[in-house]
Short mmCIF file of C-alpha atoms in Angstrom, two decimals:
data_model
loop_
_atom_site.label_atom_id
_atom_site.label_comp_id
_atom_site.label_asym_id
_atom_site.label_seq_id
_atom_site.Cartn_x
_atom_site.Cartn_y
_atom_site.Cartn_z
CA MET A 37 -53.03 -18.87 0.58
CA ALA A 38 -52.13 -16.64 -2.61
CA SER A 39 -50.51 -18.64 -5.52
CA LYS A 40 -47.69 -17.16 -7.01
CA SER A 41 -50.34 -16.50 -9.64
CA GLU A 42 -52.65 -14.82 -7.71
CA LEU A 43 -50.33 -12.77 -6.65
CA PRO A 44 -50.54 -8.45 -7.97
CA GLY A 45 -48.50 -7.85 -10.78
CA THR A 46 -47.49 -11.51 -11.22
CA TYR A 47 -48.53 -13.95 -14.57
CA GLY A 48 -49.30 -17.16 -14.22
CA THR A 49 -50.46 -19.61 -17.17
CA GLU A 50 -52.99 -19.51 -19.46
CA ASN A 51 -55.14 -22.28 -17.47
CA GLN A 52 -55.04 -20.74 -14.19
CA TYR A 53 -57.16 -17.45 -15.81
CA ASP A 54 -60.11 -20.64 -17.61
CA SER A 55 -62.10 -19.95 -14.53
CA LEU A 56 -61.63 -15.67 -15.07
CA VAL A 57 -61.50 -15.35 -18.74
CA ASP A 58 -64.09 -17.01 -20.85
CA ASN A 59 -62.47 -18.02 -24.24
CA SER A 60 -65.88 -17.43 -25.99
CA ALA A 61 -65.79 -14.87 -29.13
CA THR A 62 -67.37 -13.02 -27.05
CA HIS A 63 -65.02 -13.11 -23.82
CA SER A 64 -61.99 -13.47 -26.23
CA PRO A 65 -58.97 -13.28 -23.55
CA TYR A 66 -57.52 -10.50 -25.81
CA LYS A 67 -60.14 -8.29 -24.48
CA LYS A 68 -59.90 -6.30 -20.94
CA ILE A 69 -63.25 -7.34 -19.09
CA ARG A 70 -64.39 -4.42 -17.28
CA TYR A 71 -66.53 -4.71 -14.04
CA ASP A 72 -68.20 -2.38 -12.60
CA ASP A 73 -66.53 0.32 -14.47
CA LYS A 74 -63.33 -0.40 -13.00
CA LEU A 75 -60.08 -2.37 -14.56
CA ASP A 76 -60.40 -5.60 -13.27
CA LEU A 77 -57.72 -8.44 -15.25
CA VAL A 78 -55.72 -8.58 -17.49
CA SER A 79 -55.20 -11.94 -19.09
CA ILE A 80 -51.74 -13.15 -19.73
CA CYS A 81 -52.30 -12.98 -23.03
CA ASP A 82 -52.43 -9.47 -23.50
CA PRO A 83 -49.67 -8.07 -25.81
CA MET A 84 -47.16 -5.85 -23.92
CA PRO A 85 -47.32 -2.51 -24.91
CA GLU A 86 -45.28 -0.72 -27.24
CA PRO A 87 -42.02 1.32 -26.47
CA LYS A 88 -43.38 5.00 -26.50
CA MET A 89 -39.48 6.08 -27.78
CA SER A 90 -38.90 10.23 -26.93
CA PRO A 91 -39.31 11.90 -29.85
CA THR A 92 -36.27 14.93 -29.34
CA THR A 93 -33.81 11.65 -28.84
CA PRO A 94 -33.95 9.47 -32.14
CA VAL A 95 -31.41 6.66 -32.34
CA SER A 96 -28.42 6.68 -33.88
CA SER A 97 -28.77 4.27 -36.29
CA ALA A 98 -25.11 4.91 -37.63
CA PRO A 99 -22.95 1.51 -38.15
CA LYS A 100 -19.51 1.31 -36.15
CA MET A 101 -16.17 3.51 -37.65
CA ILE A 102 -14.12 0.81 -39.44
CA GLY A 103 -10.27 1.80 -40.07
CA PRO A 104 -6.75 0.14 -39.36
CA HIS A 105 -5.83 -0.23 -35.75
CA PRO A 106 -4.78 3.24 -34.31
CA SER A 107 -1.18 1.37 -32.80
CA HIS A 108 0.44 1.43 -29.83
CA ILE A 109 2.53 3.76 -28.43
CA VAL A 110 5.73 3.14 -25.74
CA VAL A 111 7.34 6.41 -24.27
CA ALA A 112 10.14 5.47 -23.01
CA ARG A 113 11.22 4.90 -19.56
CA SER A 114 14.28 6.03 -17.51
CA TYR A 115 13.36 4.75 -13.96
CA ILE A 116 10.55 1.62 -13.48
CA LEU A 117 9.38 2.44 -9.74
CA GLU A 118 9.01 -0.28 -6.92
CA LYS A 119 6.09 -0.90 -6.94
CA ASN A 120 6.16 -2.10 -10.92
CA ILE A 121 9.04 -4.37 -10.63
CA ARG A 122 7.33 -6.19 -7.36
CA LEU A 123 4.64 -6.72 -9.89
CA LEU A 124 6.73 -7.44 -13.29
CA ARG A 125 8.78 -9.85 -10.78
CA GLU A 126 5.39 -11.39 -9.53
CA GLN A 127 3.24 -11.76 -12.66
CA SER A 128 7.45 -13.99 -14.13
CA GLY A 129 6.25 -16.55 -11.28
CA VAL A 130 9.89 -17.74 -10.45
CA PRO A 131 10.31 -18.23 -6.20
CA GLU A 132 12.35 -14.97 -5.46
CA SER A 133 15.26 -16.99 -4.41
CA ARG A 134 15.99 -18.19 -8.18
CA GLU A 135 15.51 -14.87 -9.75
CA ASP A 136 18.52 -13.59 -7.04
CA ASN A 137 20.63 -16.32 -7.76
CA ILE A 138 19.98 -15.75 -11.26
CA ARG A 139 20.21 -11.88 -12.17
CA LEU A 140 22.86 -12.25 -9.86
CA GLN A 141 25.30 -14.94 -12.18
CA GLY A 142 24.02 -12.38 -15.15
CA VAL A 143 25.57 -9.93 -13.84
CA THR A 144 28.86 -11.21 -12.87
CA TRP A 145 29.39 -13.19 -16.27
CA ILE A 146 29.25 -8.96 -18.31
CA ASP A 147 31.26 -7.49 -16.00
CA ASN A 148 34.11 -10.75 -16.12
CA VAL A 149 33.42 -11.14 -19.98
CA ARG A 150 33.81 -7.22 -19.58
CA ARG A 151 37.34 -6.99 -18.12
CA ALA A 152 38.24 -9.76 -20.03
CA LEU A 153 37.31 -7.52 -23.55
CA MET A 154 39.12 -4.75 -21.03
CA MET A 155 35.49 -2.53 -21.87
CA PRO A 156 35.25 0.36 -19.67
CA VAL A 157 32.63 0.71 -16.74
CA ARG A 158 29.71 2.85 -18.77
CA THR A 159 29.78 -0.47 -21.14
CA TYR A 160 28.99 -2.53 -17.17
CA ASP A 161 26.47 0.06 -16.02
CA THR A 162 24.54 0.82 -19.29
CA ALA A 163 24.76 -3.27 -20.15
CA CYS A 164 23.45 -3.76 -16.74
CA ILE A 165 20.25 -1.56 -16.79
CA TYR A 166 19.63 -3.65 -20.38
CA PHE A 167 20.03 -6.43 -18.82
CA HIS A 168 17.28 -5.99 -15.59
CA LYS A 169 15.27 -4.38 -17.82
CA PHE A 170 14.78 -7.80 -20.41
CA ARG A 171 14.58 -9.71 -18.03
CA LEU A 172 11.41 -8.05 -16.18
CA MET A 173 9.66 -7.64 -18.85
CA ASN A 174 10.72 -11.37 -20.77
CA HIS A 175 9.94 -15.07 -18.77
CA ASP A 176 12.21 -16.57 -18.40
CA VAL A 177 11.35 -20.48 -19.63
CA ASP A 178 11.17 -17.93 -23.89
CA TYR A 179 15.29 -17.79 -23.32
CA ASN A 180 18.46 -18.62 -21.21
CA TRP A 181 19.95 -16.06 -19.58
CA PRO A 182 23.52 -16.21 -20.96
CA ASP A 183 22.21 -15.37 -23.61
CA ALA A 184 20.58 -12.37 -21.98
CA ALA A 185 23.44 -11.13 -21.11
CA ALA A 186 25.75 -11.76 -23.22
CA ALA A 187 23.21 -9.40 -25.99
CA ALA A 188 22.92 -7.09 -23.04
CA LEU A 189 26.73 -6.77 -23.44
CA PHE A 190 26.46 -6.63 -26.92
CA THR A 191 23.61 -3.82 -27.69
CA ALA A 192 25.35 -2.01 -24.55
CA SER A 193 29.12 -1.95 -26.54
CA LYS A 194 26.91 0.11 -29.49
CA VAL A 195 25.72 2.09 -27.59
CA GLU A 196 28.98 3.75 -25.45
CA ASP A 197 30.99 3.13 -28.71
CA THR A 198 32.99 0.09 -27.59
CA LEU A 199 32.07 -1.62 -30.53
CA LYS A 200 32.09 -5.20 -29.97
CA LYS A 201 31.63 -8.11 -32.74
CA SER A 202 28.95 -10.60 -30.83
CA ARG A 203 31.52 -13.67 -31.40
CA ASP A 204 34.13 -11.96 -29.18
CA ILE A 205 32.52 -12.02 -26.63
CA LEU A 206 31.21 -15.20 -26.77
CA CYS A 207 34.77 -15.88 -27.74
CA ALA A 208 35.94 -14.64 -24.26
CA ALA A 209 32.76 -15.81 -21.92
CA TYR A 210 34.01 -18.89 -23.24
CA ASN A 211 38.13 -19.04 -23.23
CA MET A 212 37.71 -17.90 -19.68
CA ARG A 213 36.56 -21.53 -18.85
CA VAL A 214 39.06 -23.35 -20.50
CA SER A 215 42.69 -24.01 -19.80
CA ALA A 216 44.68 -22.31 -22.56
CA SER A 217 45.23 -25.28 -25.01
CA GLU A 218 42.05 -25.30 -25.37
CA ARG A 219 40.79 -21.46 -26.02
CA LEU A 220 39.10 -20.40 -29.35
CA THR A 221 39.47 -17.78 -32.06
CA PRO A 222 36.34 -15.17 -32.60
CA ASP A 223 36.39 -16.80 -36.24
CA ASP A 224 35.71 -20.52 -35.09
CA VAL A 225 32.40 -22.12 -36.01
CA PHE A 226 31.53 -22.93 -32.89
CA PHE A 227 30.03 -19.77 -32.11
CA GLU A 228 28.23 -19.15 -34.73
CA PRO A 229 24.42 -20.96 -33.53
CA GLN A 230 24.52 -18.66 -30.61
CA ALA A 231 26.15 -15.20 -32.16
CA LYS A 232 23.02 -15.73 -34.27
CA ALA A 233 20.93 -15.71 -31.27
CA ILE A 234 22.23 -12.26 -30.01
CA LEU A 235 21.94 -11.06 -32.38
CA GLY A 236 17.70 -11.53 -32.50
CA LEU A 237 18.28 -10.65 -28.82
CA GLU A 238 19.54 -7.43 -29.18
CA ARG A 239 15.97 -6.24 -31.03
CA LEU A 240 13.71 -7.66 -28.32
CA MET A 241 16.78 -5.49 -26.56
CA LEU A 242 16.15 -2.12 -28.02
CA GLU A 243 12.22 -2.86 -27.96
CA THR A 244 11.75 -3.52 -23.85
CA SER A 245 14.02 -0.09 -23.49
CA ALA A 246 12.12 1.48 -26.47
CA PHE A 247 15.20 2.84 -27.82
CA ASP A 248 15.83 4.96 -25.29
CA PHE A 249 19.74 4.92 -26.06
CA ARG A 250 19.96 7.34 -23.06
CA SER A 251 21.99 6.04 -20.52
CA ARG A 252 23.13 6.87 -16.56
CA HIS A 253 27.58 6.53 -15.66
CA PRO A 254 27.21 7.36 -12.10
CA HIS A 255 31.50 6.59 -11.77
CA LYS A 256 32.09 9.31 -13.11
CA LEU A 257 29.96 11.69 -10.75
CA LEU A 258 31.29 10.06 -8.22
CA ILE A 259 35.02 10.63 -8.70
CA LYS A 260 33.97 14.03 -8.88
CA LEU A 261 32.12 14.26 -5.70
CA SER A 262 34.63 12.65 -3.74
CA LYS A 263 38.06 13.92 -4.78
CA PHE A 264 36.88 17.79 -5.75
CA THR A 265 33.81 17.76 -3.94
CA TYR A 266 34.22 16.00 -0.10
CA LYS A 267 37.63 15.89 -0.57
CA LEU A 268 37.91 12.30 0.31
CA ASN A 269 40.54 9.91 0.50
CA PRO A 270 41.75 8.55 -2.93
CA ASP A 271 43.37 5.01 -1.55
CA THR A 272 40.44 4.47 0.77
CA VAL A 273 37.44 6.03 0.74
CA CYS A 274 37.40 6.36 -3.19
CA LEU A 275 38.61 3.73 -3.89
CA THR A 276 35.79 1.08 -1.57
CA ALA A 277 32.87 3.77 -2.98
CA PHE A 278 33.89 2.83 -7.13
CA GLU A 279 33.80 -0.19 -6.06
CA VAL A 280 30.18 -0.19 -4.47
CA CYS A 281 28.89 2.43 -6.96
CA CYS A 282 30.35 -1.09 -9.25
CA ASP A 283 27.81 -3.68 -7.09
CA ILE A 284 24.57 -1.66 -6.93
CA HIS A 285 23.95 -2.42 -10.67
CA ARG A 286 23.70 -5.54 -9.18
CA THR A 287 20.58 -4.29 -7.71
CA PHE A 288 17.24 -2.47 -8.76
CA ALA A 289 18.51 0.42 -7.21
CA CYS A 290 20.03 1.48 -11.06
CA LEU A 291 16.40 1.21 -12.25
CA LYS A 292 14.94 3.17 -10.01
CA HIS A 293 17.17 5.82 -9.05
CA SER A 294 19.12 9.12 -10.55
CA THR A 295 23.07 9.18 -10.45
CA SER A 296 23.45 11.63 -8.76
CA THR A 297 21.28 9.61 -5.61
CA LEU A 298 23.48 6.64 -6.22
CA ALA A 299 26.84 7.90 -5.83
CA MET A 300 26.16 9.77 -3.01
CA ALA A 301 24.67 6.09 -1.43
CA SER A 302 28.30 5.00 -2.31
CA LEU A 303 30.21 7.35 -0.67
CA GLU A 304 28.20 7.29 2.16
CA LEU A 305 28.46 3.42 1.92
CA ALA A 306 32.26 3.53 2.06
CA ALA A 307 32.74 6.28 4.52
CA ARG A 308 31.04 4.07 6.62
CA LEU A 309 32.99 1.43 6.43
CA HIS A 310 36.55 2.98 7.06
CA ASP A 311 35.12 4.27 10.51
CA GLU A 312 34.81 7.41 8.35
CA ARG A 313 31.44 9.97 8.05
CA VAL A 314 30.23 12.95 5.40
CA ALA A 315 28.38 14.92 6.99
CA ALA A 316 27.08 17.09 4.07
CA ILE A 317 25.69 13.51 3.25
CA GLU A 318 23.96 12.17 6.54
CA GLU A 319 23.24 15.73 7.15
CA GLY A 320 21.80 16.57 3.62
CA ARG A 321 23.52 20.17 2.96
CA ASP A 322 23.68 18.85 -0.67
CA TYR A 323 20.89 16.91 -1.63
CA LYS A 324 18.87 19.89 -3.63
CA MET A 325 21.84 20.96 -5.20
CA TRP A 326 21.21 17.42 -6.77
CA ASN A 327 17.27 17.13 -6.32
CA THR A 328 18.18 14.12 -3.91
CA ASN A 329 16.90 13.67 -1.09
CA ARG A 330 17.57 11.65 2.32
CA TYR A 331 14.84 9.42 1.26
CA TYR A 332 15.81 7.75 -1.71
CA ILE A 333 20.11 7.96 -0.58
CA MET A 334 18.16 5.58 2.17
CA GLU A 335 16.77 3.26 -0.39
CA VAL A 336 19.93 2.34 -1.56
CA LEU A 337 21.87 2.42 1.07
CA LEU A 338 19.54 -0.32 2.31
CA ASP A 339 19.67 -2.47 -0.87
CA LEU A 340 22.52 -2.82 -1.07
CA ILE A 341 22.84 -3.81 2.81
CA ASP A 342 20.13 -7.07 2.26
CA LEU A 343 22.88 -7.16 -0.92
CA TYR A 344 25.65 -7.89 1.26
CA THR A 345 24.20 -9.84 3.65
CA SER A 346 22.33 -12.16 1.76
CA HIS A 347 24.36 -12.57 -1.47
CA ARG A 348 28.33 -11.37 0.12
CA ALA A 349 30.07 -14.13 -1.93
CA SER A 350 28.90 -12.64 -5.25
CA THR A 351 29.59 -9.13 -4.92
CA LEU A 352 33.35 -7.50 -5.46
CA LEU A 353 33.52 -5.91 -2.74
CA GLY A 354 31.39 -8.32 0.14
CA PRO A 355 34.19 -10.86 0.99
CA ARG A 356 37.09 -8.19 2.12
CA TYR A 357 34.44 -7.08 5.43
CA SER A 358 33.08 -9.59 7.93
CA LEU A 359 29.45 -10.02 8.51
CA ASP A 360 28.92 -8.57 11.19
CA THR A 361 30.22 -5.43 9.91
CA PHE A 362 27.32 -4.82 7.65
CA ILE A 363 25.13 -5.89 10.90
CA ASN A 364 26.67 -3.10 12.60
CA ILE A 365 25.60 -0.56 9.65
CA ARG A 366 22.44 -1.44 8.69
CA ILE A 367 21.22 -1.53 12.73
CA LEU A 368 22.58 1.85 12.70
CA LEU A 369 20.40 2.73 9.72
CA ASN A 370 17.45 1.00 11.25
CA GLN A 371 17.52 3.41 14.16
CA GLU A 372 17.92 6.51 11.68
CA ALA A 373 15.06 5.52 10.06
CA SER A 374 12.60 4.89 12.86
CA SER A 375 14.15 8.10 14.07
CA LYS A 376 13.50 10.07 11.04
CA SER A 377 10.29 7.96 10.38
CA LEU A 378 11.83 7.01 6.70
CA PRO A 379 9.78 4.24 5.21
CA ARG A 380 11.77 1.09 3.52
CA TYR A 381 10.97 2.05 0.27
CA VAL A 382 10.06 5.11 -1.95
CA ASN A 383 7.14 4.60 -4.37
CA ALA A 384 6.20 1.03 -3.30
CA TRP A 385 1.95 0.88 -3.09
CA ALA A 386 0.52 1.75 -5.59
CA PHE A 387 -3.06 3.07 -3.79
CA PRO A 388 -2.79 4.98 -0.73
CA ARG A 389 -1.86 3.52 2.36
CA TYR A 390 -3.53 3.35 5.62
CA THR A 391 -3.07 3.73 9.49
CA TYR A 392 -5.73 2.16 11.70
CA THR A 393 -6.19 4.49 15.03
CA ASN A 394 -8.78 3.40 17.49
CA GLY A 395 -10.00 1.73 14.39
CA VAL A 396 -10.51 5.40 12.51
CA PRO A 397 -8.83 4.35 9.33
CA LYS A 398 -6.17 7.42 8.37
CA CYS A 399 -4.22 8.42 5.13
CA VAL A 400 -0.57 8.23 5.72
CA GLU A 401 0.94 10.10 1.91
CA ASP A 402 4.14 9.02 0.51
CA PRO A 403 6.35 11.38 2.93
CA SER A 404 8.82 11.96 -0.45
CA GLY A 405 6.19 13.68 -2.22
CA GLY A 406 6.34 10.45 -4.70
CA ARG A 407 7.97 10.88 -8.12
CA GLU A 408 6.34 11.59 -11.16
CA GLU A 409 4.53 8.35 -12.95
CA PRO A 410 6.31 7.36 -15.82
CA VAL A 411 3.87 7.94 -18.78
CA TYR A 412 2.01 5.15 -21.74
CA VAL A 413 0.48 6.01 -24.12
CA GLY A 414 -2.62 3.62 -26.07
CA LYS A 415 -4.19 1.18 -24.40
CA GLU A 416 -5.23 1.65 -21.10
CA LEU A 417 -3.47 -1.98 -18.62
CA GLU A 418 -2.23 -1.84 -15.29
CA ASP A 419 0.77 -0.62 -13.91
CA ALA A 420 3.49 -4.03 -14.83
CA ALA A 421 1.95 -4.56 -17.96
CA VAL A 422 2.65 -1.57 -19.55
CA LEU A 423 6.24 -1.25 -19.43
CA ALA A 424 5.72 -4.04 -22.47
CA PRO A 425 5.10 -3.60 -25.43
CA PRO A 426 1.02 -5.60 -25.19
CA THR A 427 -0.58 -7.35 -27.47
CA PRO A 428 -4.67 -6.07 -28.71
CA GLY A 429 -5.92 -8.57 -25.63
CA GLY A 430 -4.40 -6.19 -23.31
CA GLU A 431 -1.56 -9.51 -22.43
CA ARG A 432 2.29 -8.53 -22.79
CA ALA A 433 4.20 -10.71 -26.22
CA LYS A 434 5.89 -12.67 -26.07
CA LEU A 435 9.57 -12.37 -27.86
CA GLY A 436 9.89 -11.68 -30.86
CA GLN A 437 5.71 -11.61 -31.24
CA LYS A 438 4.35 -9.09 -33.06
CA ASP A 439 0.41 -8.22 -33.35
CA THR A 440 -0.18 -5.03 -33.74
CA THR A 441 1.93 -1.85 -34.86
CA VAL A 442 4.16 -0.62 -31.77
CA ARG A 443 5.71 2.69 -31.89
CA PHE A 444 8.72 4.46 -29.97
CA MET A 445 8.76 8.01 -28.49
CA LEU A 446 10.38 10.14 -25.80
CA ASP A 447 8.28 12.67 -25.15
CA GLY A 448 5.40 11.98 -23.68
CA GLU A 449 4.14 15.06 -23.94
CA LYS A 450 4.10 14.49 -28.09
CA ALA A 451 2.64 11.52 -27.44
CA ARG A 452 -0.30 12.70 -25.27
CA GLU A 453 -1.41 15.20 -28.05
CA GLU A 454 -1.29 12.70 -30.95
CA ARG A 455 -2.89 9.80 -28.61
CA GLY A 456 -6.28 12.32 -28.00
CA VAL A 457 -6.22 13.99 -32.26
CA VAL A 458 -6.08 10.04 -32.69
CA GLU A 459 -9.41 9.18 -30.36
CA GLU A 460 -11.39 11.64 -32.15
CA PHE A 461 -11.93 9.25 -35.19
CA PHE A 462 -12.06 5.68 -33.03
CA ARG A 463 -14.82 7.26 -29.98
CA GLU A 464 -17.53 5.32 -29.69
CA GLU A 465 -20.24 7.62 -29.41
CA GLU A 466 -23.26 5.64 -27.27
CA GLU A 467 -27.29 7.94 -27.03
CA GLU A 468 -29.46 8.39 -24.44
CA PHE A 469 -32.76 8.15 -24.92
CA GLU A 470 -36.32 7.05 -22.22
CA VAL A 471 -39.31 4.80 -22.71
CA GLU A 472 -42.54 5.36 -21.10
CA VAL A 473 -44.27 1.48 -20.43
CA GLU A 474 -47.56 0.80 -19.15
CA GLU A 475 -47.36 -1.14 -16.32
CA VAL A 476 -50.28 -2.79 -15.41
CA VAL A 477 -52.00 -3.47 -12.12
CA HIS A 478 -54.23 -6.07 -11.94
CA GLY A 479 -57.44 -5.92 -9.03
CA ASP A 480 -56.68 -7.26 -5.68
CA ARG A 481 -58.03 -10.68 -4.79
CA GLU A 482 -62.02 -8.84 -2.94
CA MET A 483 -62.29 -7.58 -6.69
CA GLU A 484 -61.27 -11.42 -8.87
CA LYS A 485 -64.39 -11.94 -6.35
CA ARG A 486 -67.00 -9.64 -7.20
CA GLY A 487 -65.88 -10.21 -10.95
CA ARG A 488 -66.68 -13.84 -10.65
CA GLU A 489 -69.76 -13.75 -9.45
CA GLY A 490 -71.08 -10.70 -11.72
CA ARG A 491 -70.53 -12.51 -14.55
CA GLU A 492 -72.13 -15.98 -13.46
CA GLY A 493 -74.97 -13.83 -11.69
CA ARG A 494 -74.94 -12.65 -15.31
CA GLU A 495 -74.47 -15.77 -17.33
CA GLY A 496 -78.10 -17.31 -14.83
CA ARG A 497 -80.43 -15.22 -16.09
CA TYR A 498 -79.48 -15.56 -20.04
CA ARG A 499 -80.00 -19.49 -19.31
CA ARG A 500 -83.64 -18.45 -18.26
#
């Protein structure tokens, strides 16, 4: 059997070719040995042929462009999709049960303090949105949740023009836990360290929200719909719907859906709790006018039922009704969702889903038609990572970390145009060219044997 060096197209060591190539001056290993005017063998000492490049495509020798980093542009997101929320919660590494408890404790803290300070419900709505966004985009190990809740309420009081000092918020939270004889005043030095921490977290709250001061207040629309559009009982259904709308902000539904969706879902659940039906909402007569649909309302309703069945004691409305009441409503909603093929979550998957019928895959499109993705302009990252200002390495920045300039914009189209202009100066261009390489093919074993026999015969004649 032929060795590896004797196979066509392979190279061996120089010693393996000593019997075939004479290392004398007349038979240099750098010369080609010819027999019968045909190429017989090329030694491994033959230098490889130089690559021939096409003369029409010269190699660009221009140095890399050096300049400042073009900075990152983060476009404000009014809504966060379900799939992004799931990915952010997975990245945090916090167990789901612990994350739910911290979220409910923080919202309860905000609600109790704003009631003690007699702040309006619109401040509560904005503070809850800031609190949820901040916790999704920053890990809990970097801060304490009471400080985050206080910073969210402090920021919301400025946004909604219901100004309260950080010391007032901390003093109100402290006085709720102690007796009347142990209460303190806002100017006490006891609140000095925590007040400074809240001021630092306020800046991070604004960066997390991309300095987007647009806020949503479903309570205002809820009152108008219940009184003037559907003419519901203000003492029963309307009051219950108001509390349901407050409990919505204990879930992530306030980040995913519009004001009209939250208001209609609150009215429908309140009517079901009082054994009444709002046919206009359930049948979808006004969905087009309010730019919503049954998919979104069903998702909010099921989020609320999950809240009332799993954390009933941590809500405003839950302790007033039995668990069986919410379970019965859930059964009716599940039957409707099954009959109309409504998904549990809208925009919950990042890639097309497939079902298999007899082994044949079939793409399942989003029945709601999908909502347009919020825009991120800057470094290309994953959907979950782009929600927070990134670092140059592509990782989410830690609290207070600033490696590059991060700019915040509200207009996505303007950000796209600016990105297109900047990329012209930072684009790395590459040129393609063809290289021609001569491939030397060795003779087969029979030709090698003939060459060896012919050489030995000639050497024998010379000796005689």
